[in-house]
Structure formats: C-alpha cells, structure tokens
Tab-separated table of C-alpha atoms in Angstrom:
chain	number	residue	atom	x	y	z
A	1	UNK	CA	100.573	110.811	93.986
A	2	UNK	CA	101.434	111.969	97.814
A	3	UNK	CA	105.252	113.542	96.509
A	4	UNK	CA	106.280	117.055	97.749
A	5	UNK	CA	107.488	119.306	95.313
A	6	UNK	CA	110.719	118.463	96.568
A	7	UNK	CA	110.025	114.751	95.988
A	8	UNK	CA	108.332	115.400	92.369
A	9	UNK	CA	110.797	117.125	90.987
A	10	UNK	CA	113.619	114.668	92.136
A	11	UNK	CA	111.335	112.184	90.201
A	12	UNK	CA	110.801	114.279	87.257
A	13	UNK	CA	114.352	115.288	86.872
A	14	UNK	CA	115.669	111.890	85.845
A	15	UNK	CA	113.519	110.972	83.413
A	16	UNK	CA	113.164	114.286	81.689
A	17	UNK	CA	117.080	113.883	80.994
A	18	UNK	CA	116.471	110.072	79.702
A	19	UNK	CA	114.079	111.221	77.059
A	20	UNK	CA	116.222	114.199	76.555
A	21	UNK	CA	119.225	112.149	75.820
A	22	UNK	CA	117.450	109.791	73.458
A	23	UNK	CA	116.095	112.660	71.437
A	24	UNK	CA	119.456	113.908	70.866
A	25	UNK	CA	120.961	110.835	70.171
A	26	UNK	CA	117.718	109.968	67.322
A	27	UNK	CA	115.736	112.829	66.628
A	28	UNK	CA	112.254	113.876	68.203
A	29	UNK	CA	110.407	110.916	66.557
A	30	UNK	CA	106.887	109.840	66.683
A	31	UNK	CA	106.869	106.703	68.693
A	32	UNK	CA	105.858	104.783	65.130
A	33	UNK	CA	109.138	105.712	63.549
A	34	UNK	CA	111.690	104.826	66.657
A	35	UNK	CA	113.488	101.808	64.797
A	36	UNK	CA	115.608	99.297	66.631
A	37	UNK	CA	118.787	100.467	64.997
A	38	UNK	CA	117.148	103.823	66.889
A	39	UNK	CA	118.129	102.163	69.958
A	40	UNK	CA	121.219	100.482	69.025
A	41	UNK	CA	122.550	103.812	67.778
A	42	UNK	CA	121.603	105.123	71.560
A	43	UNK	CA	122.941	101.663	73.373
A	44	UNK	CA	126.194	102.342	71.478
A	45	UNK	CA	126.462	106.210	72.435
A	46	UNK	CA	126.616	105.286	75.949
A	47	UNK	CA	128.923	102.021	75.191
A	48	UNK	CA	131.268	104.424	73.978
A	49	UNK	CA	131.133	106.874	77.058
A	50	UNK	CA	131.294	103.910	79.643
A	51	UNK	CA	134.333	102.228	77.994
A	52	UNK	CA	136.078	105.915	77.950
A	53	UNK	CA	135.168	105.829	81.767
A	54	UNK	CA	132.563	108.773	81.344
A	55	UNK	CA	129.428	106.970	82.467
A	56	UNK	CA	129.004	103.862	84.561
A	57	UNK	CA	126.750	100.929	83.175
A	58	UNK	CA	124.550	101.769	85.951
A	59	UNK	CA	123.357	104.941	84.925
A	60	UNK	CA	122.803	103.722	81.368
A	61	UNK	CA	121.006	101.007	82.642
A	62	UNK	CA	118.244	104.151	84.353
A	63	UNK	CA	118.088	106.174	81.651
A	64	UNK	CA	117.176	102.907	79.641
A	65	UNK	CA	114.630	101.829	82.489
A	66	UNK	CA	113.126	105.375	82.191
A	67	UNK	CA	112.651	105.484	78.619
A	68	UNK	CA	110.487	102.177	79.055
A	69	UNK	CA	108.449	102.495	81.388
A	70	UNK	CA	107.669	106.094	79.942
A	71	UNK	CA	107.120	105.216	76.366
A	72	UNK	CA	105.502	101.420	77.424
A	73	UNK	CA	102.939	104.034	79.648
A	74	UNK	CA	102.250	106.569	76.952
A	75	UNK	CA	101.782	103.399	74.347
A	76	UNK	CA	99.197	101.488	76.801
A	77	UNK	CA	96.786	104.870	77.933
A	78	UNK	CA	96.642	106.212	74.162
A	79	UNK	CA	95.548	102.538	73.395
A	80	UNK	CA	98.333	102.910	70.099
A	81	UNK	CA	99.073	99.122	70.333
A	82	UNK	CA	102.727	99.296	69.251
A	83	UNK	CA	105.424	97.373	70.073
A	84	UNK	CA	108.988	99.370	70.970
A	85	UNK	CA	112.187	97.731	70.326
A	86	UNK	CA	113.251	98.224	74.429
A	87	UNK	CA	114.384	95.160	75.218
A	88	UNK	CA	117.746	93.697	75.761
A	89	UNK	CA	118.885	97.273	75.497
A	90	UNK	CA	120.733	97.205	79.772
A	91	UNK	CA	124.547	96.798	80.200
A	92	UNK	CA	125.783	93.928	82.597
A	93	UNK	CA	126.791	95.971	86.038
A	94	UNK	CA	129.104	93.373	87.747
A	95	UNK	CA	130.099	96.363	90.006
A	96	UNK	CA	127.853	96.380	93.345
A	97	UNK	CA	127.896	100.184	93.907
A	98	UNK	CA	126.566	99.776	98.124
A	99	UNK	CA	128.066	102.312	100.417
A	100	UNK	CA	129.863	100.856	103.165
A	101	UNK	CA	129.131	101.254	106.778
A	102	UNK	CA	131.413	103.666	109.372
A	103	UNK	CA	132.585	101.675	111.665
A	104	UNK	CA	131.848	102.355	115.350
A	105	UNK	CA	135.560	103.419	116.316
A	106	UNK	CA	134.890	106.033	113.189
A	107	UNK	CA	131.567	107.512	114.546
A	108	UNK	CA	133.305	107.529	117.996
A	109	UNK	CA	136.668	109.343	117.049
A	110	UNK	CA	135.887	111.089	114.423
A	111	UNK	CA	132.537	112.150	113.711
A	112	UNK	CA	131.896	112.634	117.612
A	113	UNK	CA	134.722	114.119	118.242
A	114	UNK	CA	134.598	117.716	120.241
A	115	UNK	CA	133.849	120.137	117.843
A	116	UNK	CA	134.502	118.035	115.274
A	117	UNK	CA	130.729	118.988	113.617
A	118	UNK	CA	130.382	122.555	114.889
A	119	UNK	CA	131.067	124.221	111.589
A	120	UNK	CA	127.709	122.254	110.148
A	121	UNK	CA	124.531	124.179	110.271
A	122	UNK	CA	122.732	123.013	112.838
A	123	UNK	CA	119.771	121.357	110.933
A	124	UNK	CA	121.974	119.158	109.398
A	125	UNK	CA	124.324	118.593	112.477
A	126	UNK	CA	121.116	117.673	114.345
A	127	UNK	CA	119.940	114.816	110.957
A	128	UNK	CA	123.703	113.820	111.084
A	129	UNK	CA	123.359	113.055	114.791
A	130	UNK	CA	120.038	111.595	114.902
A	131	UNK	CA	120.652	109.371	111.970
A	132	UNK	CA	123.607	107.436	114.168
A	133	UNK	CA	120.920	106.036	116.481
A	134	UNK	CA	117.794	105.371	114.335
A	135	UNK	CA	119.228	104.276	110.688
A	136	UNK	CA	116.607	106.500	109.283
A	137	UNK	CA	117.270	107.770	105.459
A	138	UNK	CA	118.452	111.081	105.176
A	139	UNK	CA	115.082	112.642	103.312
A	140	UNK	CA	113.280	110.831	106.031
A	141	UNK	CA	114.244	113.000	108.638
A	142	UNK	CA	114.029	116.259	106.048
A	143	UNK	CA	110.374	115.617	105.789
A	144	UNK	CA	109.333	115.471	109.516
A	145	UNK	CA	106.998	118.072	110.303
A	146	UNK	CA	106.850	119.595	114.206
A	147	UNK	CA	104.022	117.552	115.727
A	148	UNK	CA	106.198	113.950	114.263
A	149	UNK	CA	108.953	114.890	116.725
A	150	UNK	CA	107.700	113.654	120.161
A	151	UNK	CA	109.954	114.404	123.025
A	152	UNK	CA	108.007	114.929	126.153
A	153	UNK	CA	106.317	111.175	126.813
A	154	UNK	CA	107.989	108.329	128.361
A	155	UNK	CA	109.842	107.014	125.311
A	156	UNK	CA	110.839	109.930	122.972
A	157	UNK	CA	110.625	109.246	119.265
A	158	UNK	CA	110.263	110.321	116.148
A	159	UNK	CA	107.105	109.347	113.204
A	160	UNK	CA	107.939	109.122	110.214
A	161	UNK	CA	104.799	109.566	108.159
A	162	UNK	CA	103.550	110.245	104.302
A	163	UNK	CA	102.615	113.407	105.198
A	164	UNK	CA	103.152	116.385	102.552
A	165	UNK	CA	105.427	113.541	100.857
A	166	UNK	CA	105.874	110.309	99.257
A	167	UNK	CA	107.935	107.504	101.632
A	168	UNK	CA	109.785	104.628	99.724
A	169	UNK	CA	107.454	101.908	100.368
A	170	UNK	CA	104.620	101.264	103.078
A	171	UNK	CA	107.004	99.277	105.542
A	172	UNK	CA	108.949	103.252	105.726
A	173	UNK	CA	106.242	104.565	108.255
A	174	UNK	CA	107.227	103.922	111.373
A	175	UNK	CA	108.215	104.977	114.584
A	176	UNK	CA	111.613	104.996	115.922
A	177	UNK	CA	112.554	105.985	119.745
A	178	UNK	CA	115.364	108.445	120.405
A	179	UNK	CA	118.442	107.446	122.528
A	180	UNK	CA	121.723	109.057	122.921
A	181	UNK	CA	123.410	111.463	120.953
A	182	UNK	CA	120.364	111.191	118.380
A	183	UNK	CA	118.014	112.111	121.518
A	184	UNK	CA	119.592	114.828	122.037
A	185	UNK	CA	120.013	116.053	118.722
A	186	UNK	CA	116.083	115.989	118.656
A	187	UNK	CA	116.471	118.221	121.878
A	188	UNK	CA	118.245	120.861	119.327
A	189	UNK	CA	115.855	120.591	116.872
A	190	UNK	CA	112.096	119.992	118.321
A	191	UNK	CA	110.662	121.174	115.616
A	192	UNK	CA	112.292	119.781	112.387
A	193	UNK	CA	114.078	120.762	109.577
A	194	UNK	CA	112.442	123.258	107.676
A	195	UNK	CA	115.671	124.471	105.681
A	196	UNK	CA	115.734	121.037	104.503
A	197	UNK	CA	112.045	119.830	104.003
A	198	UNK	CA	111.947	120.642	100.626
A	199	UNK	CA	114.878	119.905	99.437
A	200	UNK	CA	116.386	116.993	100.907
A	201	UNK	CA	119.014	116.203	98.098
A	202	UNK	CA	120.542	119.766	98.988
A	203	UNK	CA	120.798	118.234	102.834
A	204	UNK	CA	123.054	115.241	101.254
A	205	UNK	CA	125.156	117.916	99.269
A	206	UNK	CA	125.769	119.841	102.096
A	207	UNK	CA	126.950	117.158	104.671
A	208	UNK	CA	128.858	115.182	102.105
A	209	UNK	CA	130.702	117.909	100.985
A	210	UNK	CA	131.622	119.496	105.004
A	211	UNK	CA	132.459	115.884	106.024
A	212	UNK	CA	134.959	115.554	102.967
A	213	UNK	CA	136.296	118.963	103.445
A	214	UNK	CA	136.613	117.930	106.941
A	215	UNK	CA	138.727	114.742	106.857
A	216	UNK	CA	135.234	112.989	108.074
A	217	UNK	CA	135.047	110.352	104.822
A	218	UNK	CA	136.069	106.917	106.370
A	219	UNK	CA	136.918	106.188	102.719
A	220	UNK	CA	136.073	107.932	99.566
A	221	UNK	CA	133.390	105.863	98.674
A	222	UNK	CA	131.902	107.080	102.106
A	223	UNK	CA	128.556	109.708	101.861
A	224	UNK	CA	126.214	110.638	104.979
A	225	UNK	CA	124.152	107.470	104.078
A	226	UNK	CA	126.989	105.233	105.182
A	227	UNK	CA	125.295	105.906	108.527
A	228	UNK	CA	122.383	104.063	107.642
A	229	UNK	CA	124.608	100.832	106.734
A	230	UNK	CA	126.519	101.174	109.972
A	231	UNK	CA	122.934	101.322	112.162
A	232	UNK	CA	122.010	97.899	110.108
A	233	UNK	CA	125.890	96.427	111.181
A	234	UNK	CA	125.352	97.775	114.827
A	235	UNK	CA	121.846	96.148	115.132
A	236	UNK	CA	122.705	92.825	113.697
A	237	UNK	CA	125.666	92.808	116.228
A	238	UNK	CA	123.307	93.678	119.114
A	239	UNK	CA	121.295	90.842	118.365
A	240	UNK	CA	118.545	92.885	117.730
A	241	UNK	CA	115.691	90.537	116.727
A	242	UNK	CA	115.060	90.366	113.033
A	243	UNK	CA	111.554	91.849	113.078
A	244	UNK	CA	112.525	94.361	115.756
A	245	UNK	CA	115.353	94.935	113.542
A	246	UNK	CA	113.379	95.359	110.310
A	247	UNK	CA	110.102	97.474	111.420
A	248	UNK	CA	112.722	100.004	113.153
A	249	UNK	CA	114.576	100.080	109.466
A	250	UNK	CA	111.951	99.982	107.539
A	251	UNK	CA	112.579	97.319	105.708
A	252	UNK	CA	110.175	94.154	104.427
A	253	UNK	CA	110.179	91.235	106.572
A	254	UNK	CA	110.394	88.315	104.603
A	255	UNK	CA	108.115	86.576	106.438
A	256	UNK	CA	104.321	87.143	107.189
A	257	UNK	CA	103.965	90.001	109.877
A	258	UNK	CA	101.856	88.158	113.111
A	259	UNK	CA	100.524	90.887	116.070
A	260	UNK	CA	101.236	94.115	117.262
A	261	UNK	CA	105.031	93.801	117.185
A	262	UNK	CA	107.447	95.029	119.378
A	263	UNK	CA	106.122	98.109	122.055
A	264	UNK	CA	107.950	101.726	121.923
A	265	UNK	CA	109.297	101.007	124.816
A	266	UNK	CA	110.950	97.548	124.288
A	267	UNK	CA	112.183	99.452	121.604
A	268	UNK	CA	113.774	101.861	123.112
A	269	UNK	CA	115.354	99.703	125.227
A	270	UNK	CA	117.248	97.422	122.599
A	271	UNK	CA	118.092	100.717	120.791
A	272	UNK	CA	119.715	101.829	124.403
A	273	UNK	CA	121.786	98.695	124.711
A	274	UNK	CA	123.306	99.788	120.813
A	275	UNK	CA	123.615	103.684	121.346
A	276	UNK	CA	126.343	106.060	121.259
C-alpha cells in the first residue's frame, strides 16, 4: 500500500524471479506436493552456483526469504493449514557486503572538482550534489515532488514525504535543510526530478556507471550510495548530537523520542558547520 509504480514494481520484480527460480528448479507444484527434498534439490542448485562464484550466499538467502514469506502468506489467507518445509533452508553470509564511505579529500578533489560532473544530466548532477550535504537515499530525492523543495524561507530545505510513494520506514519522513553545494544544487533543480521519479533504480544506473567511466569510484566497491555512508562519518565527526544526527538520517533512535526535537534552524546550523 502507498508504492509508486516505480516502487511496486521494484518490489514485485524480486520475488516474481524467486518463485520463478523455484519452479524451474521443482516443477509448478501445488503447495501440498512441495517435499523437503523439493527444497534441498533448490538449496543445492544455488550451493553449486555460489561455490562456482556465480551467486553470492546473499542473494540465495532473498530468493529463499521471498519464497517464505510468499508461500507462508498464500498458506495463512486460504486458511490451507499446511506446513512448508522452509526452514533452515539460508546460507551462512560471513561477508558484510556495506558500501564504504568517500572520504572528504575524495568528495573535495574529485567529485567537486571543476567540471569534473558536467557530462551528468543535470537531474542527477543536482541528486549527486544534494546528497553530499543531507545523507538522503538516492530514491528519496527521486520522489520529491515541486511543492517538497522549499527554497525561499529562512532555512531552505527539502520534505521528504510518502507522497505518491512508499518511504522505508516511518522515521524516513523528515525534513532536512540545504547548505552548500547541496543548496545550491536545489537552486538548479526547484522543482525536482521528474526524469527520475519513477524510476529511481535507473537514477543509480546512470550515476554509477558515469562516475566509473569517469575515474570517480574511490574504490570498486564504491556506488552513488557511498555518499550516504560518508554524510553518517562526517556527522559523527562533527559531533552532531545523536538524535540530531538520527532524525536528519532517518534512522531509529534507540531510545524513546522526548519533545519537539531539534528546530530547522538549529539544524541548519550544525549541517553548516559539516558542509562542503
């Protein structure tokens, strides 16, 4: 409920391939006649492809998740009260797969370089930019609709809202003043992204692949979201107050949330003290 039809068919996609790949694996079974040996037979398919280094336990691990919570669903509303051999079907991932952070003499040298993003269209130039001073996720920005992007009060910002789409959690909608070179970005852009709004996985695409092509990649295990990481690092080494720090993240604060929080414009002002 709430996704675009961006959003929808990002969530569709995956788990229309884990059924897929389970029916060609067993057959297109009623749910009665999947066996466990079923399963084993489709645990062992993808053993075989992740020790030939054609799959990473991690992605066996989804299509596994999707398959159960699919099947589990389908087995609980029809009311069929059977039991599916699912479990203990995962593959231990000792591999943490988190993209690391630029670093600030990166973003300085490199990615703000003159001219060094002129070549970019300028929707995504403009998310590139404004993602260095706000941490916000890529498909955040995609989804913001004209009237979110306030530039003319005292503190600029941007709202992120679930508006004509689905955010990750309810801690996502927020509001996060604009400072520096993600202020003026903004400037560029005042009203959104509309090549991007519905289709925010094509906005990832496109950036990774121009700052690759581009000498731009810190490190190949570098993407566009690495930006996000290196707002977190940046903020911690600010001394950004943790709750400051969290509600401008949009992430959970582990901790009971007391008042009003931080104002826009004390906000802005311990963004200002980070910016580039």
């Amino acid at each position: 409920l709430g996704k675009s039809e961006d959003q929808l068919r990002r969530w569709e996609h995956p788990r229309k391939r884990a059924i897929n790949n389970m029916i060609e694996e067993i057959g297109d079974k009623e749910l009665a006649d999947i066996t466990a040996d079923d399963m084993l037979d489709f645990r062992e398919t993808w053993g075989e492809r992740i020790t030939a280094g054609d799959a990473l336990p991690g992605t066996a691990n989804k299509d596994f998740q999707h398959i159960g919570n699919i099947l589990r669903t389908v087995v609980k509303m029809k009311r069929l009260g059977l039991v599916l051999p699912l479990d203990g079907l995962t593959f231990k991932d000792d591999k943490e797969r988190t993209k690391p952070p630029f670093s600030v003499e990166w973003i300085k040298t490199k990615l703000l370089a003159p001219g060094a993003l002129d070549s970019l269209n300028t929707e995504a130039r403009c998310i590139l930019l404004g993602m260095i001073n706000t941490g916000y996720r890529p498909g955040e920005a995609a989804g913001l609709l004209p009237h979110h992007i306030r530039l003319d009060g005292d503190v600029p910002h941007i709202s992120i809202e679930p508006e004509g789409r689905q955010l990750k959690n309810k801690v996502s909608k927020r509001v996060i003043p604009l400072v520096g070179v993600s202020l003026e970005a903004f400037r560029q852009c005042p009203k959104g992204f509309p090549r991007y709004r519905e289709s925010s996985a094509g906005l990832s695409a496109t950036v990774n692949s121009f700052l690759r092509e581009n000498g731009l990649l810190e490190t190949e295990e570098h993407t566009l979201y690495s930006l996000r990481h290196s707002w977190e690092d940046r903020a911690l080494a600010a001394g950004i107050d943790e709750r400051v720090r969290r509600d401008l993240f949009g992430h959970t604060l582990d901790r009971e949330r007391y008042g009003e929080g931080a104002t826009l414009a004390h906000k802005r002002d311990v963004l200002q003290a980070m910016a580039l």
